[in-house]
Amino acid sequence: METPLSIAGKTFRSRLLVGTGKYPDYPTMVKALEESGAEIVTVAVRRVNLDRSRESLLDHIDPKRYTLLPNTAACFTADDAVRTCLLAREAGMSSMVKLEVIGDEKTLFPDTEGLLAAARTLVKEGFVVLPYTNDDPIMAKKLEDAGCAAVMPLAAPIGSGLGIRNPFNIRIIIESVKVPVIVDAGVGTASDAAVAMELGCDGVLMNTGIAGAKDPVLMAGAMREAISAGRKAFLAGRIPKKLYATASSPLDGTFF
Amino acid sequence: MEIVVNGEQRTVVEGATILSLLRDLSLPETRVAVERNRSLVRKADFAGTGLSQDDRIEIVTFVGGG
């Protein structure tokens, strides 16, 4: 009954996508990734450490086991985002990228004008583009029309843990586009992830919500279960909300 | 000759290539990507891409991120 997540013809059993940043150490990250059940993990592209004094992320993540999804975090222009994606494709093996063009340092909200321009360029270059965007249904449709393989609206600002601030817009986005809708950023705890899935999202991408928890491994498991529970509840079809009670027990046959 | 690698000044011998630079730095070619003067250098071209005075080279890899 539970169908896999399909992005540009590739299927994934897990609907939870997890970041690899901000963990206290690599062993915790490795355990948290395992516990999350995620198959897609995001990575950033940065200068190599020339003195080799730090361990490499790739010493700890097996690219055969996980699909690496390079991001363009900290890119403030479409040009820098495109450069980053070209480098990422050359460093890795996949052409799937999480496209971010950031508009403001304080909020890390996307610069959707730059985002759309970068998305168009990257689609032409043969990339599978998963754009981090705001919760704007019009922009989501434009990104789909530009050829993006999914749209990834934020729940709330990156790392804020505020949960889904505008569930109605997320619902409208889900109704507006045919490509997968993956909530990206702002998820703070398991119920936030469950809400996203209950709304009908195809997946959730998170990093700080797990990595920043007191026990990241335990939280990773909680998120896995929340995604699964939320998905099942969505497929099951929830009851309508009503103002007044409806008795669950029969009203006839009472003896009092 | 003098080049800039990841923002740091570095001296390389005449005839140096991207590949020889990576080997000097003990960096595995498989895990990195390289830009020369803001243009991507494909892995297949590492050996054939010579370095010139004042080249600006960026060598990147994957790090933890969200």
PDB file of C-alpha atoms in Angstrom:
ATOM      1  CA  MET A   1       0.000   0.000   0.000  1.00  0.00           C
ATOM      2  CA  GLU A   2       2.796   2.424   0.845  1.00  0.00           C
ATOM      3  CA  THR A   3       4.278   3.527  -2.435  1.00  0.00           C
ATOM      4  CA  PRO A   4       7.927   4.529  -2.638  1.00  0.00           C
ATOM      5  CA  LEU A   5       9.086   8.103  -3.097  1.00  0.00           C
ATOM      6  CA  SER A   6       9.922   8.645  -6.748  1.00  0.00           C
ATOM      7  CA  ILE A   7      12.205  11.469  -7.849  1.00  0.00           C
ATOM      8  CA  ALA A   8      13.019  11.756 -11.547  1.00  0.00           C
ATOM      9  CA  GLY A   9      12.457   8.042 -12.049  1.00  0.00           C
ATOM     10  CA  LYS A  10      14.529   6.913  -9.055  1.00  0.00           C
ATOM     11  CA  THR A  11      12.639   5.329  -6.196  1.00  0.00           C
ATOM     12  CA  PHE A  12      13.343   5.475  -2.482  1.00  0.00           C
ATOM     13  CA  ARG A  13      11.663   3.518   0.304  1.00  0.00           C
ATOM     14  CA  SER A  14      12.341   6.213   2.886  1.00  0.00           C
ATOM     15  CA  ARG A  15      10.530   9.529   2.739  1.00  0.00           C
ATOM     16  CA  LEU A  16      12.909  11.088   5.234  1.00  0.00           C
ATOM     17  CA  LEU A  17      15.911  12.950   3.834  1.00  0.00           C
ATOM     18  CA  VAL A  18      18.580  13.870   6.341  1.00  0.00           C
ATOM     19  CA  GLY A  19      21.420  16.363   6.483  1.00  0.00           C
ATOM     20  CA  THR A  20      24.952  15.594   7.609  1.00  0.00           C
ATOM     21  CA  GLY A  21      25.833  18.910   9.272  1.00  0.00           C
ATOM     22  CA  LYS A  22      26.146  19.993  12.910  1.00  0.00           C
ATOM     23  CA  TYR A  23      26.463  16.572  14.558  1.00  0.00           C
ATOM     24  CA  PRO A  24      28.614  16.510  17.710  1.00  0.00           C
ATOM     25  CA  ASP A  25      30.915  13.939  16.048  1.00  0.00           C
ATOM     26  CA  TYR A  26      31.059  11.505  13.127  1.00  0.00           C
ATOM     27  CA  PRO A  27      30.121   8.337  15.085  1.00  0.00           C
ATOM     28  CA  THR A  28      26.914  10.047  16.285  1.00  0.00           C
ATOM     29  CA  MET A  29      26.153  11.143  12.733  1.00  0.00           C
ATOM     30  CA  VAL A  30      26.672   7.637  11.384  1.00  0.00           C
ATOM     31  CA  LYS A  31      24.366   6.120  14.021  1.00  0.00           C
ATOM     32  CA  ALA A  32      21.733   8.824  13.517  1.00  0.00           C
ATOM     33  CA  LEU A  33      21.734   8.305   9.734  1.00  0.00           C
ATOM     34  CA  GLU A  34      21.287   4.563  10.257  1.00  0.00           C
ATOM     35  CA  GLU A  35      18.494   5.086  12.764  1.00  0.00           C
ATOM     36  CA  SER A  36      16.709   7.568  10.497  1.00  0.00           C
ATOM     37  CA  GLY A  37      16.420   4.996   7.731  1.00  0.00           C
ATOM     38  CA  ALA A  38      17.186   7.785   5.245  1.00  0.00           C
ATOM     39  CA  GLU A  39      18.502   6.833   1.815  1.00  0.00           C
ATOM     40  CA  ILE A  40      19.192  10.372   0.637  1.00  0.00           C
ATOM     41  CA  VAL A  41      21.600  12.480   2.679  1.00  0.00           C
ATOM     42  CA  THR A  42      22.538  16.067   1.953  1.00  0.00           C
ATOM     43  CA  VAL A  43      26.131  17.289   1.889  1.00  0.00           C
ATOM     44  CA  ALA A  44      27.741  20.686   1.360  1.00  0.00           C
ATOM     45  CA  VAL A  45      30.503  21.552  -1.111  1.00  0.00           C
ATOM     46  CA  ARG A  46      33.481  23.321   0.404  1.00  0.00           C
ATOM     47  CA  ARG A  47      37.206  23.843  -0.112  1.00  0.00           C
ATOM     48  CA  VAL A  48      39.254  20.801   0.859  1.00  0.00           C
ATOM     49  CA  ASN A  49      41.392  21.112   3.872  1.00  0.00           C
ATOM     50  CA  LEU A  50      44.866  21.339   2.343  1.00  0.00           C
ATOM     51  CA  ASP A  51      46.758  20.242   5.448  1.00  0.00           C
ATOM     52  CA  ARG A  52      44.509  17.172   5.828  1.00  0.00           C
ATOM     53  CA  SER A  53      44.213  17.871   9.566  1.00  0.00           C
ATOM     54  CA  ARG A  54      40.500  17.131   9.653  1.00  0.00           C
ATOM     55  CA  GLU A  55      38.779  13.856   8.865  1.00  0.00           C
ATOM     56  CA  SER A  56      36.803  13.682   5.660  1.00  0.00           C
ATOM     57  CA  LEU A  57      33.040  13.218   5.681  1.00  0.00           C
ATOM     58  CA  LEU A  58      33.440  10.614   2.968  1.00  0.00           C
ATOM     59  CA  ASP A  59      35.474   8.455   5.356  1.00  0.00           C
ATOM     60  CA  HIS A  60      32.219   7.996   7.260  1.00  0.00           C
ATOM     61  CA  ILE A  61      29.490   7.885   4.626  1.00  0.00           C
ATOM     62  CA  ASP A  62      29.408   5.104   2.092  1.00  0.00           C
ATOM     63  CA  PRO A  63      28.212   6.592  -1.215  1.00  0.00           C
ATOM     64  CA  LYS A  64      27.107   3.108  -2.265  1.00  0.00           C
ATOM     65  CA  ARG A  65      24.695   2.969   0.654  1.00  0.00           C
ATOM     66  CA  TYR A  66      23.442   6.549   0.589  1.00  0.00           C
ATOM     67  CA  THR A  67      22.469   8.782  -2.299  1.00  0.00           C
ATOM     68  CA  LEU A  68      24.439  11.959  -1.695  1.00  0.00           C
ATOM     69  CA  LEU A  69      22.487  15.130  -2.369  1.00  0.00           C
ATOM     70  CA  PRO A  70      24.918  18.055  -2.602  1.00  0.00           C
ATOM     71  CA  ASN A  71      23.483  21.422  -1.620  1.00  0.00           C
ATOM     72  CA  THR A  72      24.358  24.961  -2.612  1.00  0.00           C
ATOM     73  CA  ALA A  73      24.109  26.314   0.927  1.00  0.00           C
ATOM     74  CA  ALA A  74      25.609  29.765   1.448  1.00  0.00           C
ATOM     75  CA  CYS A  75      25.244  30.674  -2.229  1.00  0.00           C
ATOM     76  CA  PHE A  76      23.758  34.140  -2.528  1.00  0.00           C
ATOM     77  CA  THR A  77      23.787  34.310  -6.329  1.00  0.00           C
ATOM     78  CA  ALA A  78      22.515  32.051  -9.087  1.00  0.00           C
ATOM     79  CA  ASP A  79      26.027  32.041 -10.562  1.00  0.00           C
ATOM     80  CA  ASP A  80      27.648  30.698  -7.381  1.00  0.00           C
ATOM     81  CA  ALA A  81      24.913  28.071  -7.052  1.00  0.00           C
ATOM     82  CA  VAL A  82      25.474  26.879 -10.626  1.00  0.00           C
ATOM     83  CA  ARG A  83      29.265  26.741 -10.085  1.00  0.00           C
ATOM     84  CA  THR A  84      28.723  24.735  -6.916  1.00  0.00           C
ATOM     85  CA  CYS A  85      26.460  22.253  -8.712  1.00  0.00           C
ATOM     86  CA  LEU A  86      28.944  21.770 -11.555  1.00  0.00           C
ATOM     87  CA  LEU A  87      31.680  21.033  -9.004  1.00  0.00           C
ATOM     88  CA  ALA A  88      29.404  18.728  -7.002  1.00  0.00           C
ATOM     89  CA  ARG A  89      28.508  16.674 -10.060  1.00  0.00           C
ATOM     90  CA  GLU A  90      32.183  16.299 -10.892  1.00  0.00           C
ATOM     91  CA  ALA A  91      33.124  15.361  -7.311  1.00  0.00           C
ATOM     92  CA  GLY A  92      30.298  12.859  -6.966  1.00  0.00           C
ATOM     93  CA  MET A  93      28.588  10.633  -9.435  1.00  0.00           C
ATOM     94  CA  SER A  94      25.070  11.956  -9.431  1.00  0.00           C
ATOM     95  CA  SER A  95      23.480  14.948 -11.080  1.00  0.00           C
ATOM     96  CA  MET A  96      20.855  15.396  -8.357  1.00  0.00           C
ATOM     97  CA  VAL A  97      21.313  18.629  -6.395  1.00  0.00           C
ATOM     98  CA  LYS A  98      19.550  20.525  -3.644  1.00  0.00           C
ATOM     99  CA  LEU A  99      19.458  24.031  -5.037  1.00  0.00           C
ATOM    100  CA  GLU A 100      19.548  26.931  -2.594  1.00  0.00           C
ATOM    101  CA  VAL A 101      19.981  30.573  -3.490  1.00  0.00           C
ATOM    102  CA  ILE A 102      19.879  32.475  -0.235  1.00  0.00           C
ATOM    103  CA  GLY A 103      18.475  35.982  -0.094  1.00  0.00           C
ATOM    104  CA  ASP A 104      19.297  37.097   3.416  1.00  0.00           C
ATOM    105  CA  GLU A 105      21.778  36.007   6.084  1.00  0.00           C
ATOM    106  CA  LYS A 106      19.499  36.522   9.043  1.00  0.00           C
ATOM    107  CA  THR A 107      16.480  34.575   7.829  1.00  0.00           C
ATOM    108  CA  LEU A 108      18.177  32.378   5.208  1.00  0.00           C
ATOM    109  CA  PHE A 109      15.003  32.785   3.187  1.00  0.00           C
ATOM    110  CA  PRO A 110      15.441  31.906  -0.474  1.00  0.00           C
ATOM    111  CA  ASP A 111      16.011  34.520  -3.148  1.00  0.00           C
ATOM    112  CA  THR A 112      13.396  33.033  -5.440  1.00  0.00           C
ATOM    113  CA  GLU A 113      14.362  35.231  -8.393  1.00  0.00           C
ATOM    114  CA  GLY A 114      17.913  33.863  -8.313  1.00  0.00           C
ATOM    115  CA  LEU A 115      16.580  30.393  -7.511  1.00  0.00           C
ATOM    116  CA  LEU A 116      14.428  30.257 -10.627  1.00  0.00           C
ATOM    117  CA  ALA A 117      17.257  31.564 -12.821  1.00  0.00           C
ATOM    118  CA  ALA A 118      19.683  28.972 -11.422  1.00  0.00           C
ATOM    119  CA  ALA A 119      17.088  26.191 -11.751  1.00  0.00           C
ATOM    120  CA  ARG A 120      16.558  26.984 -15.447  1.00  0.00           C
ATOM    121  CA  THR A 121      20.307  26.932 -16.133  1.00  0.00           C
ATOM    122  CA  LEU A 122      20.844  23.686 -14.220  1.00  0.00           C
ATOM    123  CA  VAL A 123      17.920  21.871 -15.863  1.00  0.00           C
ATOM    124  CA  LYS A 124      19.450  22.801 -19.246  1.00  0.00           C
ATOM    125  CA  GLU A 125      22.771  21.372 -18.024  1.00  0.00           C
ATOM    126  CA  GLY A 126      21.055  18.062 -17.277  1.00  0.00           C
ATOM    127  CA  PHE A 127      20.778  18.325 -13.502  1.00  0.00           C
ATOM    128  CA  VAL A 128      18.002  16.816 -11.404  1.00  0.00           C
ATOM    129  CA  VAL A 129      17.116  19.949  -9.464  1.00  0.00           C
ATOM    130  CA  LEU A 130      15.460  19.888  -6.040  1.00  0.00           C
ATOM    131  CA  PRO A 131      14.992  23.539  -5.076  1.00  0.00           C
ATOM    132  CA  TYR A 132      14.694  24.828  -1.517  1.00  0.00           C
ATOM    133  CA  THR A 133      11.982  27.447  -1.856  1.00  0.00           C
ATOM    134  CA  ASN A 134       9.550  29.381   0.285  1.00  0.00           C
ATOM    135  CA  ASP A 135       5.978  28.277   0.952  1.00  0.00           C
ATOM    136  CA  ASP A 136       4.673  30.161  -2.086  1.00  0.00           C
ATOM    137  CA  PRO A 137       2.474  28.069  -4.402  1.00  0.00           C
ATOM    138  CA  ILE A 138       3.085  30.401  -7.364  1.00  0.00           C
ATOM    139  CA  MET A 139       6.855  30.009  -7.107  1.00  0.00           C
ATOM    140  CA  ALA A 140       6.474  26.245  -6.622  1.00  0.00           C
ATOM    141  CA  LYS A 141       4.561  26.073  -9.920  1.00  0.00           C
ATOM    142  CA  LYS A 142       7.182  28.192 -11.695  1.00  0.00           C
ATOM    143  CA  LEU A 143       9.919  25.864 -10.435  1.00  0.00           C
ATOM    144  CA  GLU A 144       7.982  22.843 -11.662  1.00  0.00           C
ATOM    145  CA  ASP A 145       7.458  24.520 -15.044  1.00  0.00           C
ATOM    146  CA  ALA A 146      11.217  25.203 -15.161  1.00  0.00           C
ATOM    147  CA  GLY A 147      11.779  21.456 -15.035  1.00  0.00           C
ATOM    148  CA  CYS A 148      12.632  20.875 -11.364  1.00  0.00           C
ATOM    149  CA  ALA A 149      12.210  17.251 -10.280  1.00  0.00           C
ATOM    150  CA  ALA A 150      10.605  18.209  -6.957  1.00  0.00           C
ATOM    151  CA  VAL A 151       9.851  21.325  -4.969  1.00  0.00           C
ATOM    152  CA  MET A 152      11.057  21.751  -1.413  1.00  0.00           C
ATOM    153  CA  PRO A 153       9.150  24.477   0.427  1.00  0.00           C
ATOM    154  CA  LEU A 154      10.373  25.462   3.859  1.00  0.00           C
ATOM    155  CA  ALA A 155       8.267  24.707   6.925  1.00  0.00           C
ATOM    156  CA  ALA A 156       9.939  27.611   8.743  1.00  0.00           C
ATOM    157  CA  PRO A 157      13.394  29.270   8.649  1.00  0.00           C
ATOM    158  CA  ILE A 158      16.363  26.888   8.436  1.00  0.00           C
ATOM    159  CA  GLY A 159      17.357  25.608  11.868  1.00  0.00           C
ATOM    160  CA  SER A 160      14.467  27.406  13.604  1.00  0.00           C
ATOM    161  CA  GLY A 161      12.554  24.308  14.700  1.00  0.00           C
ATOM    162  CA  LEU A 162       9.298  26.269  14.413  1.00  0.00           C
ATOM    163  CA  GLY A 163       7.452  23.561  12.489  1.00  0.00           C
ATOM    164  CA  ILE A 164       5.045  24.172   9.626  1.00  0.00           C
ATOM    165  CA  ARG A 165       4.110  27.867   9.825  1.00  0.00           C
ATOM    166  CA  ASN A 166       1.731  27.825   6.906  1.00  0.00           C
ATOM    167  CA  PRO A 167       0.112  24.419   6.479  1.00  0.00           C
ATOM    168  CA  PHE A 168      -2.528  25.895   4.158  1.00  0.00           C
ATOM    169  CA  ASN A 169       0.076  27.064   1.656  1.00  0.00           C
ATOM    170  CA  ILE A 170       1.803  23.683   1.823  1.00  0.00           C
ATOM    171  CA  ARG A 171      -1.552  22.052   0.985  1.00  0.00           C
ATOM    172  CA  ILE A 172      -2.081  24.429  -1.921  1.00  0.00           C
ATOM    173  CA  ILE A 173       1.444  23.647  -3.187  1.00  0.00           C
ATOM    174  CA  ILE A 174       0.665  19.913  -3.031  1.00  0.00           C
ATOM    175  CA  GLU A 175      -2.509  20.523  -5.063  1.00  0.00           C
ATOM    176  CA  SER A 176      -0.733  22.820  -7.538  1.00  0.00           C
ATOM    177  CA  VAL A 177       2.229  20.724  -8.644  1.00  0.00           C
ATOM    178  CA  LYS A 178       2.628  17.175  -9.938  1.00  0.00           C
ATOM    179  CA  VAL A 179       6.258  16.745  -8.863  1.00  0.00           C
ATOM    180  CA  PRO A 180       7.016  15.532  -5.320  1.00  0.00           C
ATOM    181  CA  VAL A 181       6.684  18.113  -2.539  1.00  0.00           C
ATOM    182  CA  ILE A 182       9.328  17.719   0.137  1.00  0.00           C
ATOM    183  CA  VAL A 183       9.175  19.979   3.172  1.00  0.00           C
ATOM    184  CA  ASP A 184      12.687  21.258   3.775  1.00  0.00           C
ATOM    185  CA  ALA A 185      13.819  23.228   6.817  1.00  0.00           C
ATOM    186  CA  GLY A 186      12.240  24.321  10.074  1.00  0.00           C
ATOM    187  CA  VAL A 187      11.112  20.940  11.392  1.00  0.00           C
ATOM    188  CA  GLY A 188      11.799  20.841  15.137  1.00  0.00           C
ATOM    189  CA  THR A 189      10.346  17.627  16.447  1.00  0.00           C
ATOM    190  CA  ALA A 190       8.524  14.462  15.461  1.00  0.00           C
ATOM    191  CA  SER A 191       5.028  15.971  15.408  1.00  0.00           C
ATOM    192  CA  ASP A 192       6.184  18.612  12.890  1.00  0.00           C
ATOM    193  CA  ALA A 193       7.339  15.848  10.551  1.00  0.00           C
ATOM    194  CA  ALA A 194       4.086  13.941  11.060  1.00  0.00           C
ATOM    195  CA  VAL A 195       2.038  17.073  10.256  1.00  0.00           C
ATOM    196  CA  ALA A 196       3.952  17.527   6.995  1.00  0.00           C
ATOM    197  CA  MET A 197       3.220  13.971   5.953  1.00  0.00           C
ATOM    198  CA  GLU A 198      -0.430  14.168   7.072  1.00  0.00           C
ATOM    199  CA  LEU A 199      -0.852  17.184   4.802  1.00  0.00           C
ATOM    200  CA  GLY A 200       0.182  14.937   1.913  1.00  0.00           C
ATOM    201  CA  CYS A 201       3.824  15.893   1.455  1.00  0.00           C
ATOM    202  CA  ASP A 202       5.929  13.296  -0.330  1.00  0.00           C
ATOM    203  CA  GLY A 203       8.828  13.629   2.061  1.00  0.00           C
ATOM    204  CA  VAL A 204      10.615  15.757   4.637  1.00  0.00           C
ATOM    205  CA  LEU A 205      14.222  16.932   4.642  1.00  0.00           C
ATOM    206  CA  MET A 206      15.763  17.899   7.964  1.00  0.00           C
ATOM    207  CA  ASN A 207      19.132  18.404   9.575  1.00  0.00           C
ATOM    208  CA  THR A 208      19.159  20.537  12.739  1.00  0.00           C
ATOM    209  CA  GLY A 209      16.013  18.874  14.124  1.00  0.00           C
ATOM    210  CA  ILE A 210      18.010  15.662  14.430  1.00  0.00           C
ATOM    211  CA  ALA A 211      21.625  16.830  14.719  1.00  0.00           C
ATOM    212  CA  GLY A 212      20.797  19.510  17.289  1.00  0.00           C
ATOM    213  CA  ALA A 213      18.681  17.280  19.553  1.00  0.00           C
ATOM    214  CA  LYS A 214      20.171  16.285  22.921  1.00  0.00           C
ATOM    215  CA  ASP A 215      20.177  12.705  21.685  1.00  0.00           C
ATOM    216  CA  PRO A 216      20.419  12.845  17.878  1.00  0.00           C
ATOM    217  CA  VAL A 217      20.227   9.067  17.454  1.00  0.00           C
ATOM    218  CA  LEU A 218      17.006   8.807  19.469  1.00  0.00           C
ATOM    219  CA  MET A 219      15.522  11.780  17.598  1.00  0.00           C
ATOM    220  CA  ALA A 220      16.460  10.193  14.255  1.00  0.00           C
ATOM    221  CA  GLY A 221      14.372   7.151  15.188  1.00  0.00           C
ATOM    222  CA  ALA A 222      11.512   9.386  16.342  1.00  0.00           C
ATOM    223  CA  MET A 223      11.569  11.207  13.007  1.00  0.00           C
ATOM    224  CA  ARG A 224      11.560   7.932  11.064  1.00  0.00           C
ATOM    225  CA  GLU A 225       8.476   6.776  12.968  1.00  0.00           C
ATOM    226  CA  ALA A 226       6.784  10.178  12.627  1.00  0.00           C
ATOM    227  CA  ILE A 227       7.267  10.191   8.868  1.00  0.00           C
ATOM    228  CA  SER A 228       5.867   6.692   8.648  1.00  0.00           C
ATOM    229  CA  ALA A 229       2.911   7.455  10.946  1.00  0.00           C
ATOM    230  CA  GLY A 230       2.091  10.707   9.153  1.00  0.00           C
ATOM    231  CA  ARG A 231       2.226   9.020   5.768  1.00  0.00           C
ATOM    232  CA  LYS A 232      -0.083   6.220   6.901  1.00  0.00           C
ATOM    233  CA  ALA A 233      -2.529   8.719   8.418  1.00  0.00           C
ATOM    234  CA  PHE A 234      -2.555  10.652   5.131  1.00  0.00           C
ATOM    235  CA  LEU A 235      -3.230   7.501   3.117  1.00  0.00           C
ATOM    236  CA  ALA A 236      -5.863   6.348   5.624  1.00  0.00           C
ATOM    237  CA  GLY A 237      -7.796   9.610   5.264  1.00  0.00           C
ATOM    238  CA  ARG A 238      -8.464  11.455   8.484  1.00  0.00           C
ATOM    239  CA  ILE A 239     -11.951  12.185   9.821  1.00  0.00           C
ATOM    240  CA  PRO A 240     -13.335  15.662   9.264  1.00  0.00           C
ATOM    241  CA  LYS A 241     -12.979  18.125  12.119  1.00  0.00           C
ATOM    242  CA  LYS A 242     -16.251  18.992  13.844  1.00  0.00           C
ATOM    243  CA  LEU A 243     -17.146  21.441  16.581  1.00  0.00           C
ATOM    244  CA  TYR A 244     -19.451  19.135  18.574  1.00  0.00           C
ATOM    245  CA  ALA A 245     -19.259  15.569  19.823  1.00  0.00           C
ATOM    246  CA  THR A 246     -20.430  12.451  18.036  1.00  0.00           C
ATOM    247  CA  ALA A 247     -20.882   9.520  20.415  1.00  0.00           C
ATOM    248  CA  SER A 248     -18.664   6.518  19.807  1.00  0.00           C
ATOM    249  CA  SER A 249     -20.899   4.129  21.810  1.00  0.00           C
ATOM    250  CA  PRO A 250     -24.463   3.139  20.744  1.00  0.00           C
ATOM    251  CA  LEU A 251     -27.202   5.393  22.034  1.00  0.00           C
ATOM    252  CA  ASP A 252     -29.814   2.582  22.033  1.00  0.00           C
ATOM    253  CA  GLY A 253     -29.842  -0.422  24.340  1.00  0.00           C
ATOM    254  CA  THR A 254     -29.069   1.639  27.416  1.00  0.00           C
ATOM    255  CA  PHE A 255     -30.530   0.197  30.698  1.00  0.00           C
ATOM    256  CA  PHE A 256     -30.421   3.406  32.729  1.00  0.00           C
TER     257      PHE A 256
ATOM    258  CA  MET B   1      55.656  29.736 -10.558  1.00  0.00           C
ATOM    259  CA  GLU B   2      53.157  31.147  -8.155  1.00  0.00           C
ATOM    260  CA  ILE B   3      49.525  30.091  -8.089  1.00  0.00           C
ATOM    261  CA  VAL B   4      46.699  30.444  -5.559  1.00  0.00           C
ATOM    262  CA  VAL B   5      45.118  27.231  -4.273  1.00  0.00           C
ATOM    263  CA  ASN B   6      41.986  27.599  -2.154  1.00  0.00           C
ATOM    264  CA  GLY B   7      42.985  31.165  -1.382  1.00  0.00           C
ATOM    265  CA  GLU B   8      46.545  30.268  -0.348  1.00  0.00           C
ATOM    266  CA  GLN B   9      49.667  31.242  -2.276  1.00  0.00           C
ATOM    267  CA  ARG B  10      51.606  28.215  -3.493  1.00  0.00           C
ATOM    268  CA  THR B  11      54.709  27.608  -5.612  1.00  0.00           C
ATOM    269  CA  VAL B  12      54.598  24.877  -8.233  1.00  0.00           C
ATOM    270  CA  VAL B  13      57.208  23.732 -10.747  1.00  0.00           C
ATOM    271  CA  GLU B  14      57.041  24.659 -14.432  1.00  0.00           C
ATOM    272  CA  GLY B  15      54.983  22.065 -16.293  1.00  0.00           C
ATOM    273  CA  ALA B  16      52.797  21.298 -13.290  1.00  0.00           C
ATOM    274  CA  THR B  17      49.269  20.099 -14.026  1.00  0.00           C
ATOM    275  CA  ILE B  18      46.087  19.797 -11.992  1.00  0.00           C
ATOM    276  CA  LEU B  19      46.902  16.122 -11.513  1.00  0.00           C
ATOM    277  CA  SER B  20      50.448  16.776 -10.269  1.00  0.00           C
ATOM    278  CA  LEU B  21      49.117  19.442  -7.906  1.00  0.00           C
ATOM    279  CA  LEU B  22      46.587  17.005  -6.423  1.00  0.00           C
ATOM    280  CA  ARG B  23      49.330  14.405  -5.981  1.00  0.00           C
ATOM    281  CA  ASP B  24      51.624  16.981  -4.296  1.00  0.00           C
ATOM    282  CA  LEU B  25      48.770  17.732  -1.913  1.00  0.00           C
ATOM    283  CA  SER B  26      48.057  13.998  -1.363  1.00  0.00           C
ATOM    284  CA  LEU B  27      44.449  14.554  -2.384  1.00  0.00           C
ATOM    285  CA  PRO B  28      42.558  11.608  -3.876  1.00  0.00           C
ATOM    286  CA  GLU B  29      41.313  12.620  -7.348  1.00  0.00           C
ATOM    287  CA  THR B  30      38.152  10.616  -6.907  1.00  0.00           C
ATOM    288  CA  ARG B  31      36.792  12.698  -4.053  1.00  0.00           C
ATOM    289  CA  VAL B  32      37.469  16.220  -5.227  1.00  0.00           C
ATOM    290  CA  ALA B  33      36.401  18.603  -7.947  1.00  0.00           C
ATOM    291  CA  VAL B  34      38.534  21.385  -9.347  1.00  0.00           C
ATOM    292  CA  GLU B  35      37.987  24.830 -10.810  1.00  0.00           C
ATOM    293  CA  ARG B  36      40.707  26.731 -12.635  1.00  0.00           C
ATOM    294  CA  ASN B  37      40.028  30.450 -12.840  1.00  0.00           C
ATOM    295  CA  ARG B  38      36.327  29.875 -12.112  1.00  0.00           C
ATOM    296  CA  SER B  39      35.912  27.230 -14.820  1.00  0.00           C
ATOM    297  CA  LEU B  40      35.280  23.583 -14.024  1.00  0.00           C
ATOM    298  CA  VAL B  41      38.078  21.180 -14.928  1.00  0.00           C
ATOM    299  CA  ARG B  42      36.696  17.735 -15.735  1.00  0.00           C
ATOM    300  CA  LYS B  43      38.367  14.772 -14.043  1.00  0.00           C
ATOM    301  CA  ALA B  44      39.371  13.405 -17.430  1.00  0.00           C
ATOM    302  CA  ASP B  45      41.286  16.639 -18.075  1.00  0.00           C
ATOM    303  CA  PHE B  46      43.254  16.754 -14.794  1.00  0.00           C
ATOM    304  CA  ALA B  47      46.392  15.306 -16.382  1.00  0.00           C
ATOM    305  CA  GLY B  48      46.193  17.461 -19.505  1.00  0.00           C
ATOM    306  CA  THR B  49      45.463  20.786 -17.801  1.00  0.00           C
ATOM    307  CA  GLY B  50      48.698  22.696 -17.240  1.00  0.00           C
ATOM    308  CA  LEU B  51      49.021  25.415 -14.624  1.00  0.00           C
ATOM    309  CA  SER B  52      50.021  28.980 -15.439  1.00  0.00           C
ATOM    310  CA  GLN B  53      51.422  31.813 -13.354  1.00  0.00           C
ATOM    311  CA  ASP B  54      48.727  33.424 -11.143  1.00  0.00           C
ATOM    312  CA  ASP B  55      46.174  30.682 -11.782  1.00  0.00           C
ATOM    313  CA  ARG B  56      43.481  30.580  -9.144  1.00  0.00           C
ATOM    314  CA  ILE B  57      42.625  26.987  -8.333  1.00  0.00           C
ATOM    315  CA  GLU B  58      39.737  25.836  -6.187  1.00  0.00           C
ATOM    316  CA  ILE B  59      39.722  22.262  -4.925  1.00  0.00           C
ATOM    317  CA  VAL B  60      36.483  21.242  -3.249  1.00  0.00           C
ATOM    318  CA  THR B  61      34.996  18.188  -1.628  1.00  0.00           C
ATOM    319  CA  PHE B  62      31.882  17.204   0.294  1.00  0.00           C
ATOM    320  CA  VAL B  63      31.495  18.214   3.929  1.00  0.00           C
ATOM    321  CA  GLY B  64      28.618  17.877   6.370  1.00  0.00           C
ATOM    322  CA  GLY B  65      25.645  20.055   5.510  1.00  0.00           C
ATOM    323  CA  GLY B  66      21.883  20.264   5.423  1.00  0.00           C
TER     324      GLY B  66
END
